[in-house]
CSV table of C-alpha atoms and ligand atoms in Angstrom, one decimal:
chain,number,residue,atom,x,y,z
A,1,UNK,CA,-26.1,25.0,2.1
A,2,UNK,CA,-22.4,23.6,1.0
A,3,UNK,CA,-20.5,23.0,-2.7
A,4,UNK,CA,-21.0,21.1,-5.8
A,5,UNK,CA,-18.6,19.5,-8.2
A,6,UNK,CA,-18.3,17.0,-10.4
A,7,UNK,CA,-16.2,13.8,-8.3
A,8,UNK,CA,-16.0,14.2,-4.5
A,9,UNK,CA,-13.9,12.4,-3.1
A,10,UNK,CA,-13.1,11.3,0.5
A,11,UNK,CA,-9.6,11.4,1.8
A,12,UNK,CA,-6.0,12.4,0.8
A,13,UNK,CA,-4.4,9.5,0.3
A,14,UNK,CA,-2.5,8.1,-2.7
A,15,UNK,CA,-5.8,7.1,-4.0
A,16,UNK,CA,-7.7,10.2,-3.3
A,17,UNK,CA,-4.8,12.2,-4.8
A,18,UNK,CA,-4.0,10.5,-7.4
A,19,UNK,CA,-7.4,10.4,-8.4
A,20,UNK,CA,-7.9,13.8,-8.3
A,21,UNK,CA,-4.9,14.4,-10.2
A,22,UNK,CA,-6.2,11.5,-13.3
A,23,UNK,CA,-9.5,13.3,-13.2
A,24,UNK,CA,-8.2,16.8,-13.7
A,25,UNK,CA,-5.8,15.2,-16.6
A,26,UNK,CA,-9.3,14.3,-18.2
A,27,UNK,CA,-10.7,17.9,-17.5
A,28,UNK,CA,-12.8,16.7,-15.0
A,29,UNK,CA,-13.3,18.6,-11.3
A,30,UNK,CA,-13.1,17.1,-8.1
A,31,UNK,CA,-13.0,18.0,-4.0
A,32,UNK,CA,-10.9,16.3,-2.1
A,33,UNK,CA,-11.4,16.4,1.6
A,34,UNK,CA,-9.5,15.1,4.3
A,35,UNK,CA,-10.0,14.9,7.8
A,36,UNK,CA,-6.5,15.1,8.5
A,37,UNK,CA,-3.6,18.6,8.2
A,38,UNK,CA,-1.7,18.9,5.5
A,39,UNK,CA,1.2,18.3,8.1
A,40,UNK,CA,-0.2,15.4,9.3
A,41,UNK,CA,-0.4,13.6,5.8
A,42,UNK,CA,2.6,14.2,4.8
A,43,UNK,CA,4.2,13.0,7.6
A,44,UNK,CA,2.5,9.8,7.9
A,45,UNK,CA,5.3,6.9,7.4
A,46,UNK,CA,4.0,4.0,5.7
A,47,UNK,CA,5.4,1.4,3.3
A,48,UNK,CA,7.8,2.4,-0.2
A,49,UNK,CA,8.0,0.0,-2.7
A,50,UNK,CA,6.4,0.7,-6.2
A,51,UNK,CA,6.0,-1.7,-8.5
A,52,UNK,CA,7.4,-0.6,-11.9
A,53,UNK,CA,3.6,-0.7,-13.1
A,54,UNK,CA,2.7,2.0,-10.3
A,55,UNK,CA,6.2,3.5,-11.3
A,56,UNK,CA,5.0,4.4,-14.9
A,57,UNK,CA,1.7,5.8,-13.8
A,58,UNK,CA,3.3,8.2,-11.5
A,59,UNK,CA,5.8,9.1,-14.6
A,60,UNK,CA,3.3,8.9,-17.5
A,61,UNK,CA,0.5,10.9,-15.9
A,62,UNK,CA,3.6,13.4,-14.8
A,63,UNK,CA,4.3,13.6,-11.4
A,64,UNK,CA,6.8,11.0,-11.1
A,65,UNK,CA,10.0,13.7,-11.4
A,66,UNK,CA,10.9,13.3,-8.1
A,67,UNK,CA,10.1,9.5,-7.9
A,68,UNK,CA,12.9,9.4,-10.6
A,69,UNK,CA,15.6,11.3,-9.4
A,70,UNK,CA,15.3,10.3,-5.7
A,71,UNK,CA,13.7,6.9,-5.7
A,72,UNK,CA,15.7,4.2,-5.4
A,73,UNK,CA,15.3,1.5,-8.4
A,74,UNK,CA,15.7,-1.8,-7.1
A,75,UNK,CA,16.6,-5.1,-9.4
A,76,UNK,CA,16.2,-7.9,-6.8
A,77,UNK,CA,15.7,-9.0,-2.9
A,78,UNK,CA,17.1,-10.6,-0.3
A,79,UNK,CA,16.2,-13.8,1.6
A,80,UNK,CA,17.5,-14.7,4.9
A,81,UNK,CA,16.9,-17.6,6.8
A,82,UNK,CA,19.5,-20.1,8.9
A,83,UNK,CA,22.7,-18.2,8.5
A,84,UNK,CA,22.1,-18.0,4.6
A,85,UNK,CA,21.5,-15.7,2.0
A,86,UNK,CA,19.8,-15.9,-1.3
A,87,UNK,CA,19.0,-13.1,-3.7
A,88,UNK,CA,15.9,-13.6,-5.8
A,89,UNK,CA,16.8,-11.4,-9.2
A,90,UNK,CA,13.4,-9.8,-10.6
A,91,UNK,CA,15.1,-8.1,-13.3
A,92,UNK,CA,16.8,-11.6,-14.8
A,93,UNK,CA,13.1,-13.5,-14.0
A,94,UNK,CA,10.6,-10.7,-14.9
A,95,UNK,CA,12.4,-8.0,-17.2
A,96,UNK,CA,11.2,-5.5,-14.0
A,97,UNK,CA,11.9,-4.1,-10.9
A,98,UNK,CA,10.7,-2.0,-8.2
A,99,UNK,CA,11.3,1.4,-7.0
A,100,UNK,CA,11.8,2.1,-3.5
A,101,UNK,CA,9.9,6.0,-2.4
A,102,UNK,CA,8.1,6.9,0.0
A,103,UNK,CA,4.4,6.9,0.2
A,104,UNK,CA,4.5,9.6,2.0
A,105,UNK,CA,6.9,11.2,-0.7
A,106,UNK,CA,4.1,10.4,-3.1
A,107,UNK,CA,1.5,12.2,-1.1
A,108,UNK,CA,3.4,15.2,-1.0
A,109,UNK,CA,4.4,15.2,-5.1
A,110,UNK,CA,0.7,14.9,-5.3
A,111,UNK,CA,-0.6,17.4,-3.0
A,112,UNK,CA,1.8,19.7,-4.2
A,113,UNK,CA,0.8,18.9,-8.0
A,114,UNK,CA,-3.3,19.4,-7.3
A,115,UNK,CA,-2.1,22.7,-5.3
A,116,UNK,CA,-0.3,24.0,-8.6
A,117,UNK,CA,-2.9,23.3,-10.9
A,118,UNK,CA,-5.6,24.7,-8.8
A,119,UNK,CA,-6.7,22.0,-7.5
A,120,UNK,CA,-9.1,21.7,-4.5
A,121,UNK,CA,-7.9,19.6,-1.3
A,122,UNK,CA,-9.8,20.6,2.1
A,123,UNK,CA,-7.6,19.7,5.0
A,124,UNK,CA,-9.1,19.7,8.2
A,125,UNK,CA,-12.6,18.4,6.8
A,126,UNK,CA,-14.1,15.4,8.3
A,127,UNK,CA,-16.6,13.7,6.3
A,128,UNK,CA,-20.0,12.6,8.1
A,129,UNK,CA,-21.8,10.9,6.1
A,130,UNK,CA,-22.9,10.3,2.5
A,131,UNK,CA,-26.5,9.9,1.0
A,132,UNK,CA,-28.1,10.1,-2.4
A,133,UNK,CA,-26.2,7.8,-4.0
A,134,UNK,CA,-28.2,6.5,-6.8
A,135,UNK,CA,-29.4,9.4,-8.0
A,136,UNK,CA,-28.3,13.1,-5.9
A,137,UNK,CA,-25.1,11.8,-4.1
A,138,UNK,CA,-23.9,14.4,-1.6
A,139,UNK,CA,-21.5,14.3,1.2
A,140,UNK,CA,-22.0,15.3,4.3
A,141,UNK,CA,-19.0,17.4,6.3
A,142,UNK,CA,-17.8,19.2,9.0
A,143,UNK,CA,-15.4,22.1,8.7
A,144,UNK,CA,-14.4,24.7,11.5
A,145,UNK,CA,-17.6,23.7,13.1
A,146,UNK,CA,-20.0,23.8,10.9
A,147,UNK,CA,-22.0,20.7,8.7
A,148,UNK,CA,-22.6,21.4,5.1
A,149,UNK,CA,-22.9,19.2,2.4
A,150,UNK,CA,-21.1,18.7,-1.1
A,151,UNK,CA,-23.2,17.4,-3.9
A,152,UNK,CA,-21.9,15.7,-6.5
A,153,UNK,CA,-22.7,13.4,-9.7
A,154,UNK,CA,-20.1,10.5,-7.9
A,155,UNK,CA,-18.9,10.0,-4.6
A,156,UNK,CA,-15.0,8.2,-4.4
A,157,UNK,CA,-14.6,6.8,-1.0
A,158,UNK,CA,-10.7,6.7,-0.7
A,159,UNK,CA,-11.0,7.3,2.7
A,160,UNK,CA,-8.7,4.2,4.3
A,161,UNK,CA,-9.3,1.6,6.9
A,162,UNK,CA,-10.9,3.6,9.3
A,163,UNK,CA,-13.1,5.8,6.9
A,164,UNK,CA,-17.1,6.2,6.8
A,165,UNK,CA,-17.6,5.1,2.7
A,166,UNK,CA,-17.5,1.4,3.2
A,167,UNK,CA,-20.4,1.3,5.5
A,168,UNK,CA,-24.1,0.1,4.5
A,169,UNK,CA,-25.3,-1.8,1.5
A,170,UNK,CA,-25.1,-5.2,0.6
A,171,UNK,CA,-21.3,-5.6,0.2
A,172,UNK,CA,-19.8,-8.7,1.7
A,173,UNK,CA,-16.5,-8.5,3.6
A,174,UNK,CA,-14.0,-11.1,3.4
A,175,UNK,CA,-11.5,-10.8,6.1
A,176,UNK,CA,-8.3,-12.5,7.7
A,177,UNK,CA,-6.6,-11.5,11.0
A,178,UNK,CA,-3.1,-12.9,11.8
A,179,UNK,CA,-2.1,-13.4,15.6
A,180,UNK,CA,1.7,-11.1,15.1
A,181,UNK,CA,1.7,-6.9,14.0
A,182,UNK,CA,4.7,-5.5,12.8
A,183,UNK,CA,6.9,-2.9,14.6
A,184,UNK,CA,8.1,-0.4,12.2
A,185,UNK,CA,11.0,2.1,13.1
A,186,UNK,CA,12.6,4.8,10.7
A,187,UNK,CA,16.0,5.5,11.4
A,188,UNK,CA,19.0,8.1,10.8
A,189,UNK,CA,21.4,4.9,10.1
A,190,UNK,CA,22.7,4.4,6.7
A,191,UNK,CA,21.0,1.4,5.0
A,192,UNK,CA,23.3,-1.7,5.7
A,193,UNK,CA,22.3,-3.5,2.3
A,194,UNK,CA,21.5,-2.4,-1.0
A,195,UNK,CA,18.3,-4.0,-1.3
A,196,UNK,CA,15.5,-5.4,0.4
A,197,UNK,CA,16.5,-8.2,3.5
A,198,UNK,CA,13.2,-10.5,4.4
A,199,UNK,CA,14.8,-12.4,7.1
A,200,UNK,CA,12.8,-15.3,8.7
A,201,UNK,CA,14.6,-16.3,12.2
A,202,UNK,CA,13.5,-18.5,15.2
A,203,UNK,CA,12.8,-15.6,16.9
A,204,UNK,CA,10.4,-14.3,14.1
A,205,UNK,CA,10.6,-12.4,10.7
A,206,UNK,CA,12.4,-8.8,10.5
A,207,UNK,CA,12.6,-6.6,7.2
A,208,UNK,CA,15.5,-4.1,6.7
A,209,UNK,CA,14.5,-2.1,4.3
A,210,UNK,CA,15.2,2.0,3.4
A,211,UNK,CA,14.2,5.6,2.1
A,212,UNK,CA,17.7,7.1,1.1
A,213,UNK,CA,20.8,6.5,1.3
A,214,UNK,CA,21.2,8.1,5.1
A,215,UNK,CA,17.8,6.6,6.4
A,216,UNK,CA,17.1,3.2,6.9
A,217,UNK,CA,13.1,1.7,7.5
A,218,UNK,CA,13.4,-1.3,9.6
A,219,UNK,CA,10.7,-4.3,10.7
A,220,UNK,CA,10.0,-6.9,13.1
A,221,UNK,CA,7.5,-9.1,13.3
A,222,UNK,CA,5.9,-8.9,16.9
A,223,UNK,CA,2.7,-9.9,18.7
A,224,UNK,CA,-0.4,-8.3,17.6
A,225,UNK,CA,-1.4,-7.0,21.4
A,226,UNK,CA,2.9,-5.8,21.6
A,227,UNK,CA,2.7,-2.2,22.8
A,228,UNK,CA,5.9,0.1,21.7
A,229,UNK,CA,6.3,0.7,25.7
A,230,UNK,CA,7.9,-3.0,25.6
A,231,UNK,CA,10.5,-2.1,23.2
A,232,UNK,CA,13.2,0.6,24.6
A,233,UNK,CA,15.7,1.5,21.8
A,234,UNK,CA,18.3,-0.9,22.6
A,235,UNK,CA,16.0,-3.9,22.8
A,236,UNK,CA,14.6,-2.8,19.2
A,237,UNK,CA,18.4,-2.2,17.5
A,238,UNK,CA,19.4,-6.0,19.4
A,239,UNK,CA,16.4,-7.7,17.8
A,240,UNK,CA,17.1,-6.4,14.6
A,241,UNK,CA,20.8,-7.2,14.5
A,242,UNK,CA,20.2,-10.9,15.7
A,243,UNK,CA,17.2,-11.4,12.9
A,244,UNK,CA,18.4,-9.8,10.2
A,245,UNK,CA,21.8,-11.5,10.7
A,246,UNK,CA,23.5,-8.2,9.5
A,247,UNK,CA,26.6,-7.1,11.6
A,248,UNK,CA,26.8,-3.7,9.5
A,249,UNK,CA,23.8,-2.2,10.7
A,250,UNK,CA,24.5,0.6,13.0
A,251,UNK,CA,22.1,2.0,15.7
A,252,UNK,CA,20.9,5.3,14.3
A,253,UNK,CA,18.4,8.1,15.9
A,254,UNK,CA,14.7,6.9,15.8
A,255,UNK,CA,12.8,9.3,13.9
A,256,UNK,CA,9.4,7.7,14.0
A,257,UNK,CA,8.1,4.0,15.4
A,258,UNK,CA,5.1,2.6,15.3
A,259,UNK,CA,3.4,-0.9,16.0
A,260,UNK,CA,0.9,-2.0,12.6
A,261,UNK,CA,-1.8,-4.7,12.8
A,262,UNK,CA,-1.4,-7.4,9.9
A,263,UNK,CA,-5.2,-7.5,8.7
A,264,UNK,CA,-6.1,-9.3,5.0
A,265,UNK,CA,-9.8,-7.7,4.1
A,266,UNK,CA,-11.5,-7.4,0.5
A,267,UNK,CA,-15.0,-5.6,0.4
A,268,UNK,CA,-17.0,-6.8,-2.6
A,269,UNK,CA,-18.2,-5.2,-4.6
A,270,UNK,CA,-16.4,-2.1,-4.8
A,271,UNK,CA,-19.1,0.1,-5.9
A,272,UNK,CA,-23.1,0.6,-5.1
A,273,UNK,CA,-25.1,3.4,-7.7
A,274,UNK,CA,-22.7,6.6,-8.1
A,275,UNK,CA,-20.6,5.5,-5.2
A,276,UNK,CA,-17.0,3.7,-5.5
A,277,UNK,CA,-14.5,2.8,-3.0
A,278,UNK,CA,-10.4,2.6,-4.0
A,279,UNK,CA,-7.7,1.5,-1.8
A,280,UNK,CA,-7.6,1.0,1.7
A,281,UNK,CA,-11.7,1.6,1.8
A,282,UNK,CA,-12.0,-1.1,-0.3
A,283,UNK,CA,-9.4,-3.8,0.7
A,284,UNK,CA,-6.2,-4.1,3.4
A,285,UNK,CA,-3.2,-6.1,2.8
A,286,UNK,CA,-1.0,-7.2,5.4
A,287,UNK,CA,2.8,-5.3,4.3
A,288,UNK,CA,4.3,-8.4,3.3
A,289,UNK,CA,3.9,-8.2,0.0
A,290,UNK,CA,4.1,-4.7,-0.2
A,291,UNK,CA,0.9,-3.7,-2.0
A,292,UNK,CA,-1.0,-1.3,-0.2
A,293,UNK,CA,-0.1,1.4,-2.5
A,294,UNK,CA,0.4,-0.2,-5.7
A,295,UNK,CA,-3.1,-1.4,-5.7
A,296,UNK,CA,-4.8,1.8,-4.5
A,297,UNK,CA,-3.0,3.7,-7.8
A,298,UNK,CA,-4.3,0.8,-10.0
A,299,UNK,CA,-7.8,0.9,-8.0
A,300,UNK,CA,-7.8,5.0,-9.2
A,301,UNK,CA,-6.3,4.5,-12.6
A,302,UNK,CA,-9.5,2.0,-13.5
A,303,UNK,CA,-12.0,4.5,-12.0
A,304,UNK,CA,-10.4,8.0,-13.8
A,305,UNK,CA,-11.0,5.8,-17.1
A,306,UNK,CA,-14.4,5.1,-16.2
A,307,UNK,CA,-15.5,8.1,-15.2
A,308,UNK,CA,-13.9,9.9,-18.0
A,309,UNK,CA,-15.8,7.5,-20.2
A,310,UNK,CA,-18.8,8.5,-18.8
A,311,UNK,CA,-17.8,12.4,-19.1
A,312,UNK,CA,-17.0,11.9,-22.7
A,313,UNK,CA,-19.7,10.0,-24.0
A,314,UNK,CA,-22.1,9.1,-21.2
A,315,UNK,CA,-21.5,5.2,-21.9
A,316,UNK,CA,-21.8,3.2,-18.5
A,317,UNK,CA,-20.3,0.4,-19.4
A,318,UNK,CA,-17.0,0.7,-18.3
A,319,UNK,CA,-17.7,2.2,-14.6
A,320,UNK,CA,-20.5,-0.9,-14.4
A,321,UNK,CA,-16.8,-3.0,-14.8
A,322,UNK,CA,-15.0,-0.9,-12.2
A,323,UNK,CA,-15.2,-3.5,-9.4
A,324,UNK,CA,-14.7,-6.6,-11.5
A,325,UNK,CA,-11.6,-4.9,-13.3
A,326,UNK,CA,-10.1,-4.2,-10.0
A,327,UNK,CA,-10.6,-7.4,-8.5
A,328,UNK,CA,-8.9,-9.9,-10.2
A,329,UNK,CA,-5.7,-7.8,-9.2
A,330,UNK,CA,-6.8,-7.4,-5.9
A,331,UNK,CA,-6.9,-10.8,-5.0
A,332,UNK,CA,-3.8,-12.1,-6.2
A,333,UNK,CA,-2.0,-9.4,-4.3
A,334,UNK,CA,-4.1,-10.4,-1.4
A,335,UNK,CA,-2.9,-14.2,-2.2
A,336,UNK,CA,0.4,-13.3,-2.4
A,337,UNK,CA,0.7,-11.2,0.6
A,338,UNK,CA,-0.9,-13.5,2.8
A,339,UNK,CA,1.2,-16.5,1.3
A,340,UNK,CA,4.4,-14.3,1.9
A,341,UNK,CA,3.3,-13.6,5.5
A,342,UNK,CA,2.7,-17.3,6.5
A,343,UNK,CA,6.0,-18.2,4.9
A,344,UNK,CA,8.3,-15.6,6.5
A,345,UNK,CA,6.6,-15.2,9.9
A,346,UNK,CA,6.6,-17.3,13.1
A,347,UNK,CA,3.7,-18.8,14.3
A,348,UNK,CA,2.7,-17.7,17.8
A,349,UNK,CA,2.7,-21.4,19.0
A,350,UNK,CA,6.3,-22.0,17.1
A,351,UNK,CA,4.8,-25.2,15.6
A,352,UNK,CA,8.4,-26.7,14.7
A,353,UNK,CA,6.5,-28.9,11.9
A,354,UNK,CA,5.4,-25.2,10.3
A,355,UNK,CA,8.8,-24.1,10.6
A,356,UNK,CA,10.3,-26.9,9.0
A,357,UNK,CA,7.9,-26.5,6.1
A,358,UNK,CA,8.9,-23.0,6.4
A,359,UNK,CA,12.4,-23.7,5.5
A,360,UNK,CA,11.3,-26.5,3.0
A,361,UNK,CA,9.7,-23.5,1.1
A,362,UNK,CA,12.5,-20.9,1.5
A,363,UNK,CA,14.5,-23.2,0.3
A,364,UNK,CA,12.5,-24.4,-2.5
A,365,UNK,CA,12.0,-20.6,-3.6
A,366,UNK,CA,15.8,-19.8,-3.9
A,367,UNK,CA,17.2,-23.1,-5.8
A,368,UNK,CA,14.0,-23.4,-8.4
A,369,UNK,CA,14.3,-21.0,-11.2
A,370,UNK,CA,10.1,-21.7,-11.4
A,371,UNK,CA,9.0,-21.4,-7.9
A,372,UNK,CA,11.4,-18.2,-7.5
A,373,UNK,CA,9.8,-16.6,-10.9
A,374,UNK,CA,6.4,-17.2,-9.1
A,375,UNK,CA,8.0,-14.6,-6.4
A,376,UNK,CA,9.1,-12.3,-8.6
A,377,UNK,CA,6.1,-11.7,-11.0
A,378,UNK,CA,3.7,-11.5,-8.2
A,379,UNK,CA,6.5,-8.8,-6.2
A,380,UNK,CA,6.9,-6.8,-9.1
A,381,UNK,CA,3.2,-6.9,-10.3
A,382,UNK,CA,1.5,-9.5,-11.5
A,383,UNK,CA,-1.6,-8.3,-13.8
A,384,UNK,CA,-3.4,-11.2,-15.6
A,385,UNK,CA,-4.6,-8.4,-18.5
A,386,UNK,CA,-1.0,-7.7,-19.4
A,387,UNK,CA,-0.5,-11.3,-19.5
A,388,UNK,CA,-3.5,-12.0,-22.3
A,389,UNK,CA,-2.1,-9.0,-24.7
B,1,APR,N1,-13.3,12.3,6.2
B,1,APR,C1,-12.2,12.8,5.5
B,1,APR,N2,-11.0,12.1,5.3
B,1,APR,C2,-11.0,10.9,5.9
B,1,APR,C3,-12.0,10.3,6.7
B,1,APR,C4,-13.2,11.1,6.8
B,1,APR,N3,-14.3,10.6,7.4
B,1,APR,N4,-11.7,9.1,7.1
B,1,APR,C5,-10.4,8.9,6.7
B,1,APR,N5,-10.0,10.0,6.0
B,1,APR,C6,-8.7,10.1,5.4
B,1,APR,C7,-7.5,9.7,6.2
B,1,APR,O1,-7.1,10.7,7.1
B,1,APR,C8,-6.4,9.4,5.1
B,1,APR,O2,-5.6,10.6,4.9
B,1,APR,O3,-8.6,9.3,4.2
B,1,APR,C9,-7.2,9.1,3.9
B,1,APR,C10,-7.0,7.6,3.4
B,1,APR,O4,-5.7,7.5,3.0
B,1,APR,P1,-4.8,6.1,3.2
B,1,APR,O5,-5.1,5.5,4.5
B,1,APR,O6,-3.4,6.5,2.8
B,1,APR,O7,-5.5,5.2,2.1
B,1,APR,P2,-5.3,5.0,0.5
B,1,APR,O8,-5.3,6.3,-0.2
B,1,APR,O9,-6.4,4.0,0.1
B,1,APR,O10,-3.9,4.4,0.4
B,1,APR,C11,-3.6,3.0,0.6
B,1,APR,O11,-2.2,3.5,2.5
B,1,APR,O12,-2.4,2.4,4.5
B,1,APR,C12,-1.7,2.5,3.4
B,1,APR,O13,-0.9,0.3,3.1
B,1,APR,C13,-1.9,1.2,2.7
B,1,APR,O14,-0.3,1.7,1.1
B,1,APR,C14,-1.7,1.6,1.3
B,1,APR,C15,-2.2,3.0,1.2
B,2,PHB,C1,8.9,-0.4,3.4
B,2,PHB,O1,9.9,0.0,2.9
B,2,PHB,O2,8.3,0.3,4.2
B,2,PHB,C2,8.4,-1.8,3.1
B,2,PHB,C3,9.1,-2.5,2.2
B,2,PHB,C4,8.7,-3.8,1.9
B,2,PHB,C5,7.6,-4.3,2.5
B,2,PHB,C6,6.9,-3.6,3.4
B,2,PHB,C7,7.3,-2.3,3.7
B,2,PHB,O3,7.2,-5.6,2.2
């Protein structure tokens, strides 16, 4: 016994949402389930930076009203590294910038937005398993107890890092590990900058970044077995100061801290019969770069046209593309953000000829107007479509 609809998809994500929201645009149904609360995903801190591309699809498909009064529109970043300071202008190399919101804002502007227009999100529902998928996909749940199964004409697997979709098949994983994590802390402290610091130090890399102007989002680079019961308040504040190089930030209540693995991975291809993976299911950045999120709205944004194509006129052809459409974006950002990691982090065995390349490069990227525009265009989206129109 169980449910049918037309799209079900697995986990509430900013690619499960999101696509739920494109689909319904399109007049087509979806479930959404998710193993976690409602509490639970909206409370989840992870990164904030949109690219103005991911921007514009929050806006155009109308749930970016928020974004736009509270997010925080960027023009440029910092670089820190021996005692200076260079700022790497995106808007006066790119014509773009970023916005800096919450994922977890955009969760809830999309959770609320399926809720209003009737939507169908079930919390608390852990997916099992899924089957069928070349010709009766179904998936397989468990709710209050009880296993029942949803059938549907596609299956979305948007179900993370940790989900079941990915599984099985003959998909090949590429993946890269990196020896450091980062430690992640959001704080009641007033943001001491304006925009973005990526600070590369001896003692290894620290980001200050922020979610208002009260609440400040703050990194450093540590070592990827560091446990959080190494890091008592005062030793985390002390680091920060020292690495960042920034006297003005203040020691503020900790409202959340966490340590994150830095992981690169890319499962290819993204799709097997009626079943397609987007985001995190499909591909993990390490933050760096700051593309989680941007590429699992672009991942949804390529399948919703798909699969509306397929509504309206039951042509294939464009879903049969999804993967290769998605990839060519994925692995520049994956590029970029592991070429942004090896340049702004220590390596564990501080190999003083890396750091001195290091700082060749830093350098390099804040006197040359060319190697700095490479920065930019790839921070602020790089899409190789756009660049053919
Ligand atoms: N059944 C139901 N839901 C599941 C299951 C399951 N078996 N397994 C995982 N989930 C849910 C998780 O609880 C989570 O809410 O799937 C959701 C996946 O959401 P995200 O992890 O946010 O992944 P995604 O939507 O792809 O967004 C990618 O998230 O981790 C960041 O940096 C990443 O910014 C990127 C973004
Ligand atoms: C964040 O604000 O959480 C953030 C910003 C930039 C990054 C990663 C995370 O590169």
């Amino acid at each position: 016994m169980g449910a049918e609809t037309q799209v079900g998809i697995i986990g509430a994500g900013p690619a499960g949402l999101m696509l739920s929201h494109l689909l319904h645009l399109q007049g087509i149904e979806s479930v959404v389930l998710e193993t976690r609360s409602r509490d639970y995903v909206e409370a989840r801190v992870r990164a904030g930076v949109l690219e103005q591309g991911s921007a514009d699809l929050l806006s155009s498909a109308g749930v970016g009203d928020r974004m736009r009064r509270e997010g925080l529109v960027h023009d440029g970043i910092k670089l820190r590294f021996e005692g200076e300071e260079h700022r790497i202008d995106f808007r006066a190399l790119t014509g773009r910038g970023i916005t800096v919101y919450g994922q977890q804002e955009v969760v809830k502007d999309l959770i609320q937005r399926r809720l209003d227009d009737g939507g169908q999100i079930w919390f608390d529902t852990q997916a099992t398993s899924i089957d069928g998928i070349e010709d009766h996909p179904g998936v397989s749940y468990c709710r209050d107890g009880k296993a029942l199964r949803l059938s549907c004409d596609f299956i979305a697997g948007c179900d993370g890092s940790h989900g079941i979709s990915n599984g099985g098949g003959e998909s090949r994983t590429y993946e890269r590990s990196y020896p450091f994590a980062w430690l992640g802390v959001l704080a009641k402290t007033p943001p001491a900058t304006d925009e973005l610091i990526y600070a590369y130090h001896d003692r290894g890399f620290a980001l200050h970044s922020m979610r208002t102007p009260e609440i400040s989002r703050l990194y450093l680079q540590v070592d990827a077995d560091e446990t959080m019961a190494n890091w008592p308040e005062d030793r985390i504040w002390s680091e920060l100061r020292l690495r960042l190089a920034e006297p003005h930030l203040q020691p503020g209540e900790i409202i959340e801290d966490g340590i994150t693995p830095m992981r690169s991975l890319v499962i290819e291809p993204m799709q097997r019969g009626q079943l397609f993976l987007a985001g995190d299911a499909a591909h993990i950045v390490p933050a760096t770069g700051a593309k989680g999120m941007n590429l699992a709205l672009n991942d949804v944004r390529i399948l919703a046209e798909g699969l509306s194509a397929w509504y309206r006129s039951g042509s294939r052809d464009q879903l049969d593309r999804y993967s290769e459409q998605c990839l060519r974006r994925i692995w520049r950002a994956e590029h970029f953000s592991a070429w942004m990691t090896g340049l702004l982090h220590r390596d564990q065995g501080g190999d003083p000829f890396e750091h001195k390349l290091r700082l060749s490069y830093l350098r390099y990227v804040t006197t040359s107007t060319a190697a700095a525009t490479t920065l930019a265009e790839n921070y602020v989206g790089y899409d190789q479509l756009d660049r053919r129109r």
